[in-house]
Coordinates of C-alpha atoms in Angstrom, one line a residue:
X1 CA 10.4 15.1 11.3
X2 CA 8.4 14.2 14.3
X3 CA 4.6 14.1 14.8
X4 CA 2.8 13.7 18.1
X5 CA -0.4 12.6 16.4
X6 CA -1.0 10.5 13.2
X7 CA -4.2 10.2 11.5
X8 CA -4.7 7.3 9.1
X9 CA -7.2 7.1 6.4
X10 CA -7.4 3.9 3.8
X11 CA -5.0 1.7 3.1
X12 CA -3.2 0.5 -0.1
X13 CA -1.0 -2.7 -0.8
X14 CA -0.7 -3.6 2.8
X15 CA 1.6 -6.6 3.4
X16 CA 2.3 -8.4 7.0
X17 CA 5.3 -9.9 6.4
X18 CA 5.8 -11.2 9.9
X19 CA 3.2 -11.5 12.4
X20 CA 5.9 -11.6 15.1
X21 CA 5.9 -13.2 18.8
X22 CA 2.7 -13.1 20.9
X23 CA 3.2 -9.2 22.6
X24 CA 4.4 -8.6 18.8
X25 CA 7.9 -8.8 18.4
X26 CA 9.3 -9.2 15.3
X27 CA 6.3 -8.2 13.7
X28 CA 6.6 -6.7 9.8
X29 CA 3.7 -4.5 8.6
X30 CA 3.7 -2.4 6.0
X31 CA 1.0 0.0 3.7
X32 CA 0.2 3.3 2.0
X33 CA -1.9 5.2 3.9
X34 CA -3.1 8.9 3.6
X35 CA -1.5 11.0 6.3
X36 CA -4.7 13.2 7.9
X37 CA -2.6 14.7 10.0
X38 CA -3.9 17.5 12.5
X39 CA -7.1 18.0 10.6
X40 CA -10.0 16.5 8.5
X41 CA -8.7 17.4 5.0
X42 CA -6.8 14.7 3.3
X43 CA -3.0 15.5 2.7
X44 CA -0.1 13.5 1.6
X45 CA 0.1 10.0 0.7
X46 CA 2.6 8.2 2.6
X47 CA 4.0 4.7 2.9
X48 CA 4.5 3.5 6.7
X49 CA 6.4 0.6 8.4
X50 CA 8.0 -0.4 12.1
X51 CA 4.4 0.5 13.3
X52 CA 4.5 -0.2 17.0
X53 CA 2.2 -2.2 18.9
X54 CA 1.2 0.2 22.0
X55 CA 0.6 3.7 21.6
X56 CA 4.2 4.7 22.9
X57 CA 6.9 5.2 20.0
X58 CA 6.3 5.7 16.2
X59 CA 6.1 4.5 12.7
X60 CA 8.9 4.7 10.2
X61 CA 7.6 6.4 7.0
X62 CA 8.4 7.7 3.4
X63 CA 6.3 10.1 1.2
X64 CA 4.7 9.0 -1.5
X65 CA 3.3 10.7 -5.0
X66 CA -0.3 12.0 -4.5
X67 CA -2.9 9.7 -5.8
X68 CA -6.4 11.6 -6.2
X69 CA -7.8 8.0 -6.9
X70 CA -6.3 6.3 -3.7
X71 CA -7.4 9.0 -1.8
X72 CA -11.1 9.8 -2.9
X73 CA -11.6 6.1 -2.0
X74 CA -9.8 6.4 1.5
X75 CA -12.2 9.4 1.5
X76 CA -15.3 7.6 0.5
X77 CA -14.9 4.9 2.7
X78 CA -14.5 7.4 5.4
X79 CA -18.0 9.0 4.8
X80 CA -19.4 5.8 3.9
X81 CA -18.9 4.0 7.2
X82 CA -19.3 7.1 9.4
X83 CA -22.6 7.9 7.8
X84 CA -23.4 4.3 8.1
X85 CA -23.0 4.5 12.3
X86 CA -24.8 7.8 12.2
X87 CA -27.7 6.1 10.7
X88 CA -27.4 3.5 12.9
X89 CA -26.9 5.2 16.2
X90 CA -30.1 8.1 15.5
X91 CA -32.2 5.0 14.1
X92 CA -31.9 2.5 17.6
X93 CA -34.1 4.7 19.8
X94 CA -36.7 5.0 16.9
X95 CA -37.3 1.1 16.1
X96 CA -40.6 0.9 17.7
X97 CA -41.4 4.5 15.1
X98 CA -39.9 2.6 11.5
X99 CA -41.8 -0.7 12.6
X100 CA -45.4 0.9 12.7
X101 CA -44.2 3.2 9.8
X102 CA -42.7 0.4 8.0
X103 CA -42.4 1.6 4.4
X104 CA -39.9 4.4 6.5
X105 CA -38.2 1.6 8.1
X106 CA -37.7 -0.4 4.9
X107 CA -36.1 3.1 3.2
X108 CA -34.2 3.5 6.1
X109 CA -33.0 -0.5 5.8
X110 CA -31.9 0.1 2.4
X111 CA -30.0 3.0 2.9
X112 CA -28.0 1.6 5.6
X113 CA -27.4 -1.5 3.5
X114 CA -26.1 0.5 0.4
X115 CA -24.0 2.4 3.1
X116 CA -22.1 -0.6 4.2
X117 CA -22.0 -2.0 1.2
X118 CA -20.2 0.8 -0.4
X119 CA -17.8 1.1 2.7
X120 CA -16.8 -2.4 2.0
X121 CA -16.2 -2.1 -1.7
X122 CA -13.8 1.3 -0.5
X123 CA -12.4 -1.0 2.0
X124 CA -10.8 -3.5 0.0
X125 CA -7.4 -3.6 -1.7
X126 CA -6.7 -4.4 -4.8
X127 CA -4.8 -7.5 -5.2
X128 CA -2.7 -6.4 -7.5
X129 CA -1.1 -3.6 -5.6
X130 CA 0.0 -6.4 -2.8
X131 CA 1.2 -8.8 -6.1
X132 CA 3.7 -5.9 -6.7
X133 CA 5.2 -5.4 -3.2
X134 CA 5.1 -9.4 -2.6
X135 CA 8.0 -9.3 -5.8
X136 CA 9.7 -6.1 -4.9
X137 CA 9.9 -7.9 -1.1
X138 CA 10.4 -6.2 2.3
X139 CA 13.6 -3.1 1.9
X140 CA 14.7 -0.2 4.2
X141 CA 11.5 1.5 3.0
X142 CA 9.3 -0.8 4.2
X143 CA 7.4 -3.1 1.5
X144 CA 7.0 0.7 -0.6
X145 CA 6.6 0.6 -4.7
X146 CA 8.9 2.5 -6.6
X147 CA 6.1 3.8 -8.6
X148 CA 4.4 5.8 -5.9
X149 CA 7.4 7.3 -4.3
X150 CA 7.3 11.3 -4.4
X151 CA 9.0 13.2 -6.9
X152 CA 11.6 14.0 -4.4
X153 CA 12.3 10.5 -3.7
X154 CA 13.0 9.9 -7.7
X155 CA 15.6 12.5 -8.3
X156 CA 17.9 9.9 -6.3
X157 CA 17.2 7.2 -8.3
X158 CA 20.0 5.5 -9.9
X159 CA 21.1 5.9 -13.6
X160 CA 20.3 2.5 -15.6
X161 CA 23.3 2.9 -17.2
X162 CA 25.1 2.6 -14.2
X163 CA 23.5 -0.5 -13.6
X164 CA 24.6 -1.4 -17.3
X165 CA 21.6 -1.3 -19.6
X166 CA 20.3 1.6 -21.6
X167 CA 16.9 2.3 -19.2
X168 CA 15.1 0.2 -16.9
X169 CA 12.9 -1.3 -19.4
X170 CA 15.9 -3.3 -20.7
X171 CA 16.9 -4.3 -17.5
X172 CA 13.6 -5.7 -16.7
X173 CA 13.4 -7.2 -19.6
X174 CA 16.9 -9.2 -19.1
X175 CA 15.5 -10.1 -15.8
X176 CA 12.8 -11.5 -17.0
X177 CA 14.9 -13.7 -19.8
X178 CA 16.8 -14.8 -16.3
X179 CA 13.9 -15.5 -14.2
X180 CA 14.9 -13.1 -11.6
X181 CA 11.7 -11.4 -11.0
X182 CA 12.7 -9.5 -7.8
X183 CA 14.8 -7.9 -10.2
X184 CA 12.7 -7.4 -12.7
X185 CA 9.8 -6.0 -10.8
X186 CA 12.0 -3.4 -9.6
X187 CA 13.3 -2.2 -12.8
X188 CA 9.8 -2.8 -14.1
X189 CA 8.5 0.1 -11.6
X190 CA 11.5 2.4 -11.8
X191 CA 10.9 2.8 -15.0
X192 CA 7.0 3.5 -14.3
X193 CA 8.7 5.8 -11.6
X194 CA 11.0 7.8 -14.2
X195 CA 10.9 6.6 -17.5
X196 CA 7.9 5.3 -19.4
X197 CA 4.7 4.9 -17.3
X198 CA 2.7 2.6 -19.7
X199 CA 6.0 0.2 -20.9
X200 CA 6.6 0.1 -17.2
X201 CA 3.1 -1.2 -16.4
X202 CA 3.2 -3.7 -19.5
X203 CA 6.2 -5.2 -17.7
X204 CA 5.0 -5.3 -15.1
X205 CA 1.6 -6.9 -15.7
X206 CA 4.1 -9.2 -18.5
X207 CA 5.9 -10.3 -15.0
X208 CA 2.8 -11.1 -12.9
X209 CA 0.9 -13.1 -15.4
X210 CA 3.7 -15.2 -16.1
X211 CA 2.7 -19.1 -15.1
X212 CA 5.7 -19.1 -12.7
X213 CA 5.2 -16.0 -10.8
X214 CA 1.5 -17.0 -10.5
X215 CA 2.3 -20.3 -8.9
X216 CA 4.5 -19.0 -6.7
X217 CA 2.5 -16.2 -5.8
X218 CA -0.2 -18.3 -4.7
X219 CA 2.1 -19.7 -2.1
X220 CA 3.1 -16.4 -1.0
X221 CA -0.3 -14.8 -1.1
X222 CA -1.1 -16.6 1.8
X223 CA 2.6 -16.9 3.5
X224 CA 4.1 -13.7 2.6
X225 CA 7.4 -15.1 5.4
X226 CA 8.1 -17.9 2.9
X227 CA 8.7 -14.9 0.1
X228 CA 12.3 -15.5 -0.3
X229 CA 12.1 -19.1 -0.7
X230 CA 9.6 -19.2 -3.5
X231 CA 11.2 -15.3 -5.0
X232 CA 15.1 -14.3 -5.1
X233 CA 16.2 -12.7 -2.4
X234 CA 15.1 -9.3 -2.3
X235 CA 17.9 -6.3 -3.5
X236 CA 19.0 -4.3 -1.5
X237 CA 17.4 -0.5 -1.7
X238 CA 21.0 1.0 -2.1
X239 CA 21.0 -1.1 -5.5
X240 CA 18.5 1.6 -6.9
X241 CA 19.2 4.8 -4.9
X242 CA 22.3 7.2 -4.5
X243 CA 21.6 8.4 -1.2
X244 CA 21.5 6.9 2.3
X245 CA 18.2 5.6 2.4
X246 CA 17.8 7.9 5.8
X247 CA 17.4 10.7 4.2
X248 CA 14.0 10.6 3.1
X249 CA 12.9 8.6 6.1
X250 CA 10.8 10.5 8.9
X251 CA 9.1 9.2 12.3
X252 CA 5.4 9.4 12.5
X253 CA 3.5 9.3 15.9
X254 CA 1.8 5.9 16.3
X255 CA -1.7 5.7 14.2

């Protein structure tokens, strides 16, 4: 799949795994974003990676589960700030108006201030979405969570039992007795994926509150290239999937 045109809107456990050389060579980005495409409804989630640095070429991506809480805030940022330059734009010819009719210039004050401040609370991320991808590492799907990958995704996870344990929950848990958390996040959010959603997320938040993990997310945090030194190394995607990890890959025009 192909698109000339991709339209962004919000973004969700964005990691930038390699700022690459100076024209940006190199360079490892990776988020969830809501895919606009050609008009101003919000569509599919999807999870996006090998973004380009000029407008030429495109963006590897993946679909993801829809999320109406991801994207009402995507959406509410997008109203937010655009009504926030609307008010701003319309209310720089008047100033000369609001300053003589000040108590209309104060309303006016405070209604662009609650409009930016409520496009910067949509903004932000929440830490814990980029604590999960910083574990799971960079893969041939970019940096994406098992958790939010689409329904058609999940039917070529593997079996746990071909993996030797009984479900993913029991893997995780070994991994965590072994201190490999790569491998333990994973199973963790395979088994949020296609097992038991809340167990899932207890192991998970059981993995990322452990004093270890903490530390050596701190270091991370702020040199997500220095993951695999501080983490195992990443598995491989294949580890977790019966298909070529092609198949559910598609090119998306530069956003």
């Amino acid at each position: 799949k192909q698109m000339k045109r991709f339209n962004s809107l919000g973004r969700r456990g964005e990691i930038l795994w390699n700022t690459g050389s100076f024209l940006g060579f190199g360079r490892q980005h990776c988020f969830d974003t809501i895919d606009m495409g050609d008009g101003d409804r919000a569509k599919e989630p999807v999870h996006i990676w090998n973004i380009p640095q000029t407008k030429f070429g495109s963006c590897k991506a993946i679909r993801l589960r829809d999320d109406p809480a991801f994207k009402s805030k995507a959406l509410r940022y997008n109203w937010s700030f655009r009504s926030m330059m609307v008010v701003l734009i319309l209310c720089a010819p008047l100033c000369r108006f609001l300053v003589v009719h000040w108590s209309l210039g104060v309303l006016t004050l405070v209604v662009e201030i609650g409009l930016a401040v409520l496009a910067f609370v949509s903004s932000r991320q929440e830490p814990r979405d980029q604590q999960i991808r910083l574990l799971l590492g960079p893969h041939a799907w970019g940096s994406s969570d098992p958790a939010t990958w689409h329904k058609s995704i999940c039917r070529d996870i593997v079996d746990p039992r071909d993996l030797k344990a009984a479900s993913f929950a029991d893997f995780a848990k070994e991994a965590i007795e072994d201190k490999e958390w790569s491998f333990a996040m994973w199973a963790a959010r395979l088994c949020v994926a296609v097992q038991d959603e809340e167990t899932g997320e207890k192991l998970t938040d059981e993995i990322l509150n452990n004093p270890e993990v903490r530390r050596s997310l701190e270091v991370v945090w702020r040199r997500p290239a220095e993951r695999n030194r501080e983490f195992s190394k990443t598995p491989k995607l294949e580890h977790w999937i019966t298909c070529d990890p092609d198949k559910h890959v598609f090119a998306i025009g530069h956003y």
